[in-house]
Short mmCIF file of C-alpha atoms and ligand atoms in Angstrom, two decimals:
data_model
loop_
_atom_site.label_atom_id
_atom_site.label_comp_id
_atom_site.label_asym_id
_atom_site.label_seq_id
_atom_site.Cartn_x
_atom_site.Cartn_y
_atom_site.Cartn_z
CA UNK A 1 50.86 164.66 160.58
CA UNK A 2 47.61 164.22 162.68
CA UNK A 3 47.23 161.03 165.12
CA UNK A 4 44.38 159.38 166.41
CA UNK A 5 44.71 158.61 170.20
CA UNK A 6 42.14 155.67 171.63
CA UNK A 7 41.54 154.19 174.52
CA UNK A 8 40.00 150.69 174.67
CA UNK A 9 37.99 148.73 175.59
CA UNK A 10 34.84 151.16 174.87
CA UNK A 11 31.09 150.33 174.76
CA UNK A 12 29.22 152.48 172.28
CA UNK A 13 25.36 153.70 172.97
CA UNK A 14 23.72 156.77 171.33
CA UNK A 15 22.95 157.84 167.97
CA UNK A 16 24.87 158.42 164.72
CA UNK A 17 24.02 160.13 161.23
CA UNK A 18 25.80 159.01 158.04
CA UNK A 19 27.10 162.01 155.97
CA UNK A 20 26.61 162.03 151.66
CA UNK A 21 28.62 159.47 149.65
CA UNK A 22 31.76 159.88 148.93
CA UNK A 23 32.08 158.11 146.07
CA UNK A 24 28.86 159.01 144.33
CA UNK A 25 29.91 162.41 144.98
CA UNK A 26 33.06 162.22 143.10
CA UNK A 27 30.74 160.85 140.24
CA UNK A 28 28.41 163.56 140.41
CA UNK A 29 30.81 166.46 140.63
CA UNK A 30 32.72 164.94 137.72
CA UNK A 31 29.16 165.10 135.68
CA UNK A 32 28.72 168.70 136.34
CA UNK A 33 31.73 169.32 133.93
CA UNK A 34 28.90 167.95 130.74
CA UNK A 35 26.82 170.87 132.02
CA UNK A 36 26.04 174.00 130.23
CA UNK A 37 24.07 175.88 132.92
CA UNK A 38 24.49 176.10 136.38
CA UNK A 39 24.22 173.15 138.32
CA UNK A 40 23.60 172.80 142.35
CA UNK A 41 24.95 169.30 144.48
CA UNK A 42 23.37 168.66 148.15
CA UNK A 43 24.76 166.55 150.92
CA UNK A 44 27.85 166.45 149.73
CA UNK A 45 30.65 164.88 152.78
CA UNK A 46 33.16 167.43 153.85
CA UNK A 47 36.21 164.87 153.15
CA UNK A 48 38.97 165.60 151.60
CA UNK A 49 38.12 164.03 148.35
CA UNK A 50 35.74 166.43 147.55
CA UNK A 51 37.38 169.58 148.21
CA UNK A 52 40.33 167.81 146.01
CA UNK A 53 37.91 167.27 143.24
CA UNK A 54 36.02 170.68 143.70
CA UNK A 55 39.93 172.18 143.51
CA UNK A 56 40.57 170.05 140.04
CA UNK A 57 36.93 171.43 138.60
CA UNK A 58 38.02 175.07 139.63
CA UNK A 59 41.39 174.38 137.87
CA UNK A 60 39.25 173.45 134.42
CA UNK A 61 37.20 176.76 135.08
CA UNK A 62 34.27 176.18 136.56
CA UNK A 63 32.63 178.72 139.11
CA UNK A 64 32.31 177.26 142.34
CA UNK A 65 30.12 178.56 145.13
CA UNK A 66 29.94 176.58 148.34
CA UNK A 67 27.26 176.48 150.97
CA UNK A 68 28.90 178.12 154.29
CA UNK A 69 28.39 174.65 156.02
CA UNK A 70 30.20 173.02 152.50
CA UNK A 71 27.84 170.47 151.88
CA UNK A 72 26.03 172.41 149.08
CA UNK A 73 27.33 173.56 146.00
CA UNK A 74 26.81 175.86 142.92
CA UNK A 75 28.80 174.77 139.61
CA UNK A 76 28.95 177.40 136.85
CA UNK A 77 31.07 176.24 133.88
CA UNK A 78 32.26 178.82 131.09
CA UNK A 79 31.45 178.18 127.75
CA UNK A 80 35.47 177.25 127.29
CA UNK A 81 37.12 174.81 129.72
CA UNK A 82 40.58 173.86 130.10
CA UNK A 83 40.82 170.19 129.63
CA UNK A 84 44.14 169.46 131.27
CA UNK A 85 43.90 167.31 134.38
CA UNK A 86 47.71 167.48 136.32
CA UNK A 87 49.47 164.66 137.54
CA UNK A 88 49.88 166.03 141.53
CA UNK A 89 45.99 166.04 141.37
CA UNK A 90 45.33 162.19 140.01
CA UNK A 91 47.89 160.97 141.94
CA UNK A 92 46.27 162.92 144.79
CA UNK A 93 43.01 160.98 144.25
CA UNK A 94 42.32 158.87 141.28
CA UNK A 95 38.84 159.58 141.17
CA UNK A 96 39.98 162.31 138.99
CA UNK A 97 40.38 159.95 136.22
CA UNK A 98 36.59 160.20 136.48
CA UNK A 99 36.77 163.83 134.62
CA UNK A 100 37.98 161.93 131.28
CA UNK A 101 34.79 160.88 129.64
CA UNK A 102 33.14 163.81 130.45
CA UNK A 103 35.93 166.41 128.93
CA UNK A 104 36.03 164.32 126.04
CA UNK A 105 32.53 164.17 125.44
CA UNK A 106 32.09 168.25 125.66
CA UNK A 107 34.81 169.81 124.75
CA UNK A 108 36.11 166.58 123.04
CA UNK A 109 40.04 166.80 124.48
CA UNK A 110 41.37 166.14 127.48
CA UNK A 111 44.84 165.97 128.99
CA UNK A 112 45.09 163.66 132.00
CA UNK A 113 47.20 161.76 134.04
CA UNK A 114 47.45 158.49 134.29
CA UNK A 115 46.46 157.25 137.79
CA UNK A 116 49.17 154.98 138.46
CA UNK A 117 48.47 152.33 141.02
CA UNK A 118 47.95 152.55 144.54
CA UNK A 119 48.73 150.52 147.51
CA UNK A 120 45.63 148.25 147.42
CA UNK A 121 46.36 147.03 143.57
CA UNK A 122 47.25 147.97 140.20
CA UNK A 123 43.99 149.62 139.48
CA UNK A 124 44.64 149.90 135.35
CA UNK A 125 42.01 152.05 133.62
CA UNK A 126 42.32 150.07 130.44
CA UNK A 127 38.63 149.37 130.40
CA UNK A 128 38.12 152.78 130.75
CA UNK A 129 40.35 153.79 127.69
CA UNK A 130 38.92 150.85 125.48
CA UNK A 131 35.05 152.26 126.03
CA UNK A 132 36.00 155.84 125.29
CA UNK A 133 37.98 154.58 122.27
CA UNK A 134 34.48 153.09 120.90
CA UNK A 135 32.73 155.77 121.18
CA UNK A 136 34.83 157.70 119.17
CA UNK A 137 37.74 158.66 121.64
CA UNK A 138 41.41 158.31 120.12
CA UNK A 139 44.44 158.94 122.59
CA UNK A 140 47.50 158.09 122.75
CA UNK A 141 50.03 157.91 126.12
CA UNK A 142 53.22 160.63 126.87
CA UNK A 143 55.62 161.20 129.58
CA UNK A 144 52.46 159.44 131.72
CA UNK A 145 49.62 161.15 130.83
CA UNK A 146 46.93 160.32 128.05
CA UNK A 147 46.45 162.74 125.29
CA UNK A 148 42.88 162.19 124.31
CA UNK A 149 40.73 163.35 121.20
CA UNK A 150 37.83 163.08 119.38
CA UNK A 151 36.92 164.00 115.74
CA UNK A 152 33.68 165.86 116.53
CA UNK A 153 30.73 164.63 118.61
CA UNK A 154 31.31 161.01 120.37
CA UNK A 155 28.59 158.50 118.37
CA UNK A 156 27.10 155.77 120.44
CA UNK A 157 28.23 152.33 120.41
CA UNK A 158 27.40 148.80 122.00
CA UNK A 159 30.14 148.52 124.61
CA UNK A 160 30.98 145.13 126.79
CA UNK A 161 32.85 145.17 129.70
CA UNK A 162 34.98 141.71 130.62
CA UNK A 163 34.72 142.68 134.23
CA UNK A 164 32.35 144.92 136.71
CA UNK A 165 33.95 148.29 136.65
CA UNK A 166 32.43 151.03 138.74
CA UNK A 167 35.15 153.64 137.72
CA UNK A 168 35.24 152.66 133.47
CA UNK A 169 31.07 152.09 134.39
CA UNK A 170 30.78 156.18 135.59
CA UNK A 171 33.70 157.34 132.53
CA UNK A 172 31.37 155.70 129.85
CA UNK A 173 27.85 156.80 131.01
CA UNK A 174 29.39 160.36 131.12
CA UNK A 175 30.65 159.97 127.48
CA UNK A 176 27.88 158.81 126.41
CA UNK A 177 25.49 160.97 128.08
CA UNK A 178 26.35 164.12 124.80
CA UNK A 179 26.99 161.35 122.46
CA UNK A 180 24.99 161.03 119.12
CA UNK A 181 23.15 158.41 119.09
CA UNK A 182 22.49 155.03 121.78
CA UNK A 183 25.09 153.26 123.70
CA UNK A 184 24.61 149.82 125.49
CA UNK A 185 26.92 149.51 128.22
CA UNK A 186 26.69 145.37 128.96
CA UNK A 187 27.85 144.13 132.32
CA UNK A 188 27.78 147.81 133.83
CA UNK A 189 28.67 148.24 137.59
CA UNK A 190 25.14 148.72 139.15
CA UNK A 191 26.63 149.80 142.51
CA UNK A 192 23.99 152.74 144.65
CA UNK A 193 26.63 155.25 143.77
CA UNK A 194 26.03 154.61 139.58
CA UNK A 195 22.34 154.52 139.98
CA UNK A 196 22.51 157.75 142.26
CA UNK A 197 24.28 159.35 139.19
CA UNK A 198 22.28 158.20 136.63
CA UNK A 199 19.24 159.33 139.11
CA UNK A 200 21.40 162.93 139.22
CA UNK A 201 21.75 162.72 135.00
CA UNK A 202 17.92 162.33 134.40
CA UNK A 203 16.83 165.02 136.27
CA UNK A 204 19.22 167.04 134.31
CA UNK A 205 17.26 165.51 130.88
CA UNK A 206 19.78 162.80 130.15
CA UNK A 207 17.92 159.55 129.11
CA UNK A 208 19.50 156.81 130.84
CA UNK A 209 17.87 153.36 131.43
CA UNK A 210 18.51 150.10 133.33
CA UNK A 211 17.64 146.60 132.51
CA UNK A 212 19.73 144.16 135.21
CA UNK A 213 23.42 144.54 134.43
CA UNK A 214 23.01 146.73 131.29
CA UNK A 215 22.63 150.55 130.93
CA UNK A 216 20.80 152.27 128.02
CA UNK A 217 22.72 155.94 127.29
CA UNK A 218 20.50 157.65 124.93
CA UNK A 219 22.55 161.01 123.84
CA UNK A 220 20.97 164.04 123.86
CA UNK A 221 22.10 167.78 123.16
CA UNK A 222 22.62 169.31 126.24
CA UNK A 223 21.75 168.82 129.68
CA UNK A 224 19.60 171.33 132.00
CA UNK A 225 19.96 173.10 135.16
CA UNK A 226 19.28 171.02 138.07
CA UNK A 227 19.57 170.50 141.82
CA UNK A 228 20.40 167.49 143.31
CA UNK A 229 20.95 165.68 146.53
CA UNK A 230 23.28 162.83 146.70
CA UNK A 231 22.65 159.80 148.25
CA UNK A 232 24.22 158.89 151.84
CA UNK A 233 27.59 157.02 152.34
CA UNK A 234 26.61 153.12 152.44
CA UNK A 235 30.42 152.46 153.48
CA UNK A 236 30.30 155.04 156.53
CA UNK A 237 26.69 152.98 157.64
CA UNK A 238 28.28 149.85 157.08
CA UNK A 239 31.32 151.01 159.15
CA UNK A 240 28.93 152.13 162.24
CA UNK A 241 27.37 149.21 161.89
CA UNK A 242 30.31 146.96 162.51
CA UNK A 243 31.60 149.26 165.55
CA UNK A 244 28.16 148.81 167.35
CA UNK A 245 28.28 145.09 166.56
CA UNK A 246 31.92 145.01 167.67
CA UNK A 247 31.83 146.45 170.77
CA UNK A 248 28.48 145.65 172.37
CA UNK A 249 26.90 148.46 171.26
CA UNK A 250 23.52 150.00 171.09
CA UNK A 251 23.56 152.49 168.41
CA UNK A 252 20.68 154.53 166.37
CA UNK A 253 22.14 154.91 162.33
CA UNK A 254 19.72 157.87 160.98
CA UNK A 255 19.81 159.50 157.48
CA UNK A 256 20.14 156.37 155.39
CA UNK A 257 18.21 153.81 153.40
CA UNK A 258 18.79 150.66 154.72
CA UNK A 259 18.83 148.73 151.38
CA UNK A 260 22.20 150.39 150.70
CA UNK A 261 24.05 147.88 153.38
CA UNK A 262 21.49 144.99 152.88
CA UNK A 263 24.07 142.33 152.30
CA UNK A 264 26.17 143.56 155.46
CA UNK A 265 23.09 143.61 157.39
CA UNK A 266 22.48 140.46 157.13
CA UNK A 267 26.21 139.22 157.72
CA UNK A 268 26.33 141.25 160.70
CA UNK A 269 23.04 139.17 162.13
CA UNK A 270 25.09 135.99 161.07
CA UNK A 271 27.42 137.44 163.92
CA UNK A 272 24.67 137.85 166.23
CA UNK A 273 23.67 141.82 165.70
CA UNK A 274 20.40 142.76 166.49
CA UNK A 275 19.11 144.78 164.02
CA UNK A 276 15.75 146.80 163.55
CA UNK A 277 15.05 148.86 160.31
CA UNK A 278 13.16 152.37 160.74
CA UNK A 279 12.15 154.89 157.82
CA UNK A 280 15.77 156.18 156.69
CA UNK A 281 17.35 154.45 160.14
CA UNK A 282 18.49 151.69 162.20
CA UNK A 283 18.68 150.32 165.58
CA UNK A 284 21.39 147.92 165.83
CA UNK A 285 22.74 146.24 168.94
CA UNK A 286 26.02 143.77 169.37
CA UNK A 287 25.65 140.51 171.09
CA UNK A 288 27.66 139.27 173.91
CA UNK A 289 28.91 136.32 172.14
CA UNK A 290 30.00 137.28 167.96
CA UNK A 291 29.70 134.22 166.08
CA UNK A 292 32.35 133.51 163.08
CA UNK A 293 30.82 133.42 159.83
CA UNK A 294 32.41 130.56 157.77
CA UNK A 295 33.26 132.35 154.36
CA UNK A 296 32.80 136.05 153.91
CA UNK A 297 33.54 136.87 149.98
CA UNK A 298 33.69 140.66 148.63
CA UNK A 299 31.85 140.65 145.35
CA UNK A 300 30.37 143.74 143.02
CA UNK A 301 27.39 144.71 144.06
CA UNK A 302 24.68 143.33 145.53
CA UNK A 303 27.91 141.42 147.36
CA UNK A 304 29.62 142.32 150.05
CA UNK A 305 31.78 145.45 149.79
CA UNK A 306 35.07 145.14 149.24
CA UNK A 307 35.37 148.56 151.05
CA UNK A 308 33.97 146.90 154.51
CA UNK A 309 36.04 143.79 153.81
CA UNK A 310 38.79 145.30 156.19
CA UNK A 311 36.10 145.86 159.07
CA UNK A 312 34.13 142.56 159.03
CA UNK A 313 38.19 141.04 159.30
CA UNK A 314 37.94 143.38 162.60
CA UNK A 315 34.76 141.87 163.70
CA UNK A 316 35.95 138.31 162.75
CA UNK A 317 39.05 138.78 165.07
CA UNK A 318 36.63 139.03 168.04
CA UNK A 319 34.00 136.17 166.81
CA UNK A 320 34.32 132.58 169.36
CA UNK A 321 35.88 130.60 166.29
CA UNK A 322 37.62 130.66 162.70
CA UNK A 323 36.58 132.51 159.93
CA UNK A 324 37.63 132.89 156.39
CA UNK A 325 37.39 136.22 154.13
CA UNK A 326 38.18 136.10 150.86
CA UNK A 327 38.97 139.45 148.51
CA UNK A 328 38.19 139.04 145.06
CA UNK A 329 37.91 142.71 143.83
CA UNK A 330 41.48 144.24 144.65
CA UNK A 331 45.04 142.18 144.39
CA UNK A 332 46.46 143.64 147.35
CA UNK A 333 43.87 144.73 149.82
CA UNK A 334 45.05 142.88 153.06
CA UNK A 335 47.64 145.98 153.94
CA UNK A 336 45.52 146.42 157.55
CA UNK A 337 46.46 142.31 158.41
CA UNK A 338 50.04 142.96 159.56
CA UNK A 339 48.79 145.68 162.08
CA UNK A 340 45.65 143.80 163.45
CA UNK A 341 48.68 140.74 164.10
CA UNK A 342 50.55 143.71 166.08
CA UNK A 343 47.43 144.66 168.12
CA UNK A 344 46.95 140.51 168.69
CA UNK A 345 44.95 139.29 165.93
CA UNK A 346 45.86 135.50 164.71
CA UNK A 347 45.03 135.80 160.69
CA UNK A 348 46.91 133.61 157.49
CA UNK A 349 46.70 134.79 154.71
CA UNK A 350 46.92 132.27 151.58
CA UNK A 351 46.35 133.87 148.43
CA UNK A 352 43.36 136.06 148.45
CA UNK A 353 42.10 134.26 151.54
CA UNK A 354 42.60 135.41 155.17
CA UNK A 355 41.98 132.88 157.42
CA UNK A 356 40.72 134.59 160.87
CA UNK A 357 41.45 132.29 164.26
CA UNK A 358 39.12 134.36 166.32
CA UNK A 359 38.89 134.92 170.13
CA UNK A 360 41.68 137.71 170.30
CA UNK A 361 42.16 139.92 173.06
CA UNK A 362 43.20 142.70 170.93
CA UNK A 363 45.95 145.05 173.63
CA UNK A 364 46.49 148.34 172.53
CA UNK A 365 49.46 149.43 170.13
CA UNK A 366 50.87 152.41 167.98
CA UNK A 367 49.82 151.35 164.23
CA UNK A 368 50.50 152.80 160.92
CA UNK A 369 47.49 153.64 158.71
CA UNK A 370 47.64 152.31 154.85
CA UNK A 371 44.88 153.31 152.68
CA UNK A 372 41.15 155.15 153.63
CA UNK A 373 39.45 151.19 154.64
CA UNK A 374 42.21 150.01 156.00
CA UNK A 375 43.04 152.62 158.35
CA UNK A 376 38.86 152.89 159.80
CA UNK A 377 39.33 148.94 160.69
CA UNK A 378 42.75 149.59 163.15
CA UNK A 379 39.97 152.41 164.88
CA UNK A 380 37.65 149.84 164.96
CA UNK A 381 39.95 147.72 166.82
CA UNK A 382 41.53 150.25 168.69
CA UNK A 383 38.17 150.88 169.88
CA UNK A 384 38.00 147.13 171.37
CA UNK A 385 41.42 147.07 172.14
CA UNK A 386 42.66 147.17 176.09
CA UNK A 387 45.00 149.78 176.75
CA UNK A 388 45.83 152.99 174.24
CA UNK A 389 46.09 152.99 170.80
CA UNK A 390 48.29 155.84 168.24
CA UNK A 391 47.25 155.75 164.77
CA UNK A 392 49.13 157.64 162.49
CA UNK A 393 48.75 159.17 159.14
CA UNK A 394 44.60 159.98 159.66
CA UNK A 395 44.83 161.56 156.60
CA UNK A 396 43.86 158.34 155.08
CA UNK A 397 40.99 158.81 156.97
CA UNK A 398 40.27 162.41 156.54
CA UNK A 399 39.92 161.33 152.76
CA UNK A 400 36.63 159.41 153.06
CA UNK A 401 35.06 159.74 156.26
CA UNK A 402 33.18 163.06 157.85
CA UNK A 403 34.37 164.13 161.39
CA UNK A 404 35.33 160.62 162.26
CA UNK A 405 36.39 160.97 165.67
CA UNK A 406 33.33 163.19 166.87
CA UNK A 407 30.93 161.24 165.83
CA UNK A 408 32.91 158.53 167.42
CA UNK A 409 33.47 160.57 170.94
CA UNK A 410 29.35 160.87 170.60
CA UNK A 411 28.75 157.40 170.98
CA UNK A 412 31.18 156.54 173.51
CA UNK A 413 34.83 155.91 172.33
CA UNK A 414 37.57 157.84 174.19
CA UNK A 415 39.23 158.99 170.79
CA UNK A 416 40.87 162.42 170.22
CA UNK A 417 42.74 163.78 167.41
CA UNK A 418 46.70 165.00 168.39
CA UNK A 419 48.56 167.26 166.05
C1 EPZ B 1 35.55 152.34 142.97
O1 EPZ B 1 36.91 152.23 142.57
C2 EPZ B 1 35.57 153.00 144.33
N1 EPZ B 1 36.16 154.34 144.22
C3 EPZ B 1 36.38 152.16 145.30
O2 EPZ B 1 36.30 152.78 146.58
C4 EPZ B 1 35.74 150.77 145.40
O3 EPZ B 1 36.53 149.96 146.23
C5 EPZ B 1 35.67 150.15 143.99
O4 EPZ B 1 34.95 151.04 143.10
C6 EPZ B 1 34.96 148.80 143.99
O5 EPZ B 1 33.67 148.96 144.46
C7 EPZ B 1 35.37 155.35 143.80
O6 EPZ B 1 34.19 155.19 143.51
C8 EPZ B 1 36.02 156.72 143.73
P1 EPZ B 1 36.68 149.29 139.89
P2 EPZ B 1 37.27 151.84 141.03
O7 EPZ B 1 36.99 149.95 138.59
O8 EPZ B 1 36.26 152.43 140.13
C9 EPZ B 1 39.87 146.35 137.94
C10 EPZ B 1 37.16 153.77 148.52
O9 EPZ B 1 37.80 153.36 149.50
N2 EPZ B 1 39.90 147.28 136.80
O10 EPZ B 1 35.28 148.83 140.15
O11 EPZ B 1 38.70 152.16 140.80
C11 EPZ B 1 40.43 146.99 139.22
O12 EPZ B 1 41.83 146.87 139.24
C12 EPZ B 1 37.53 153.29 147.12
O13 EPZ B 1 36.21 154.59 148.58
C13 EPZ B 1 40.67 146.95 135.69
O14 EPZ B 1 41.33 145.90 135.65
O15 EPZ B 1 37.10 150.26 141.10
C14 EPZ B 1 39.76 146.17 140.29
O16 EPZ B 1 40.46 144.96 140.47
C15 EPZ B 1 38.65 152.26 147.17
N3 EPZ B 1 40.69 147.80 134.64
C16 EPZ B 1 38.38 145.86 139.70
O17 EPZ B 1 38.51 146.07 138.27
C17 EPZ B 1 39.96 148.98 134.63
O18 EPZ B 1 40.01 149.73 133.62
C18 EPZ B 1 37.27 146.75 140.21
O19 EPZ B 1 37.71 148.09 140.10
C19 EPZ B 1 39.19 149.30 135.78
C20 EPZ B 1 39.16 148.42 136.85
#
């Protein structure tokens, strides 16, 4: 298994550019399956996640034809699909799941795996199950996989969530994109990622609108041949943001909006960043002095990300006093705390609170990476860290972010990848 070796402390100066979204990539390639003709994706990350979800769409049937660089793809579907989705592949990456609502909707069955949990919570996809169920969508569970139905065409339906869910948010607006008939999707997830899909689903014909927290599905027949480009990874800038805030830094972000990481922006001038927004870029420099920010809470979007809650705890490590970050979006999503306490860090955690001391001198260690956020925040210390650092298990890493450790080595960190 690949290792990450790093040697701290590092300054980082240069320029950076932030690769297509992961996540809204997932969504987008999961869409593809509603489409009759052929359909082409742009900017797509080469991460693991997407070749694992380009393998699952080959294993339905669809034709795919990548790009010789493999950010662009061409998605032909045959008139019949399989609909079974196998366990090795959800477990593999849950955002399979995301294939549900639109094999149901189409070709109305689908076999699939239930995700399971993984190591940062639970992560049920009964909201999920109980949209598709109203729009038509009966299933029931065997042997750990959901054996899903419908009688005919889905029919719209007015559907409320109890909680922001971007995953049960994407399943429904796919169902409901071939439904008959209008579904109201109330307290919808409006993270980038959704709205880039929806953005995708339009151009394609679908008729999708947005008024604050509620999306409009109108259904319509069939969807036509488009070509897309997906939006850029707002957790990758948010990421490079922190690094050049961490470590002194004088870094150029290109080939991103901005608005994307507007809420971490402005926490990361809290800590004393200077930051200066271009067309599609930023220049962002790290202070001498990082000041502790008093309460930083992860919230659905337009709050802060729960997926850069593990590096602000990096960056709050290093600030001159105590701060306090609070999780509220996953049960379990402190895994990278015990390691930042190996490499030096002072944190308590009580409840979904970690309490930050500050002022560590973070000395380098070998550490042990847990899930894709968690493992980017040890590099981020490592980075800051005196001495060498090992982290194992990258693949984490190689899940969600693009060529990590060049970009990295391009802006100054001594990082290299061992076999
Ligand atoms: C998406 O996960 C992202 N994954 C996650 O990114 C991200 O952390 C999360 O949204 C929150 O923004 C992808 O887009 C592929 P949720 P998802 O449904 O859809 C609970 C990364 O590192 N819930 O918004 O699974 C759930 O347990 C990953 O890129 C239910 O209870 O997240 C959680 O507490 C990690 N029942 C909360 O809602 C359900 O049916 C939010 O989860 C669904 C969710």
């Amino acid at each position: 298994m690949d290792k990450f070796l790093i040697n701290g402390p590092c300054k980082i100066k240069g320029k950076v550019k932030i690769s297509g979204s992961k996540n809204s990539s997932l969504g987008i390639l999961a869409a593809t399956l509603l489409f009759d003709k052929p359909v082409v994706v742009k900017n797509l990350p080469r991460v693991q996640d997407i070749r694992s979800m380009l393998y699952l769409l080959k294993s339905l049937g669809s034709k795919i034809i990548l790009s010789k660089d493999n950010r662009t793809v061409k998605i032909i579907n045959r008139k019949r699909m399989k609909t079974f989705c196998d366990y090795a592949i959800v477990k593999k990456m849950r955002g399979s799941f995301l294939v549900l609502g639109p094999l149901i909707s189409k070709f109305n069955k689908a076999k699939i795996s239930m995700p399971g949990g993984c190591l940062i919570g639970a992560r049920p996809v009964n909201y999920h199950l109980a949209a598709l169920k109203k729009l038509g969508m009966n299933f029931d569970i065997k042997n750990g996989y959901i054996m899903a139905q419908s009688k005919g065409r889905l029919k719209g339906s007015q559907i409320k969530f109890a909680k922001v869910s971007v995953g049960a948010t994407t399943n429904t607006i796919l169902a409901a994109c071939l439904a008959k008939g209008t579904t109201h999707i109330k307290l919808a997830a409006r993270e980038p990622e959704i709205f880039d899909l929806t953005q995708f689903l339009n151009k394609a014909g679908a008729n999708i609108k947005w008024s604050g927290r509620t999306c409009t599905v109108v259904g319509v027949n069939s969807l036509s041949q488009t070509t897309y480009t997906v939006m850029s990874d707002r957790i990758e800038a948010g990421t490079f943001s922190v690094a050049a805030t961490l470590a002194k830094g004088n870094l150029e972000i290109i080939n991103f909006n901005p608005k994307i990481i507007e809420t971490e922006l402005k926490l990361l001038k809290k800590a004393g960043a200077r930051i200066k927004q271009g067309n599609n870029k930023i220049f962002i420099s790290g202070p001498e002095k990082i000041k502790p920010i008093k309460n930083i809470e992860t919230k659905e979007w337009p709050g802060v990300a729960t997926d850069m809650q593990s590096q602000f705890m990096v960056l709050m490590c290093m600030a001159n006093g105590k701060s306090i970050i609070t999780e509220n979006i996953f049960e379990n999503r402190f895994l990278h705390v015990g390691e930042l306490q190996r490499l030096g860090a002072t944190i308590r955690i009580q409840k979904n609170k970690a309490i930050i001391e500050g002022n560590t001198k973070f000395i380098g260690a070998e550490l042990m990476s847990s899930d894709l956020r968690a493992s980017v925040a040890l590099v981020l210390a490592a980075m800051v860290s005196s001495g060498k650092s090992i982290i194992n298990r990258i693949y984490h890493l190689d899940r969600g972010y693009e060529n990590l450790e060049n970009k990295l080595r391009n802006i100054g960190v001594k990082i290299r990848r061992v076999k």
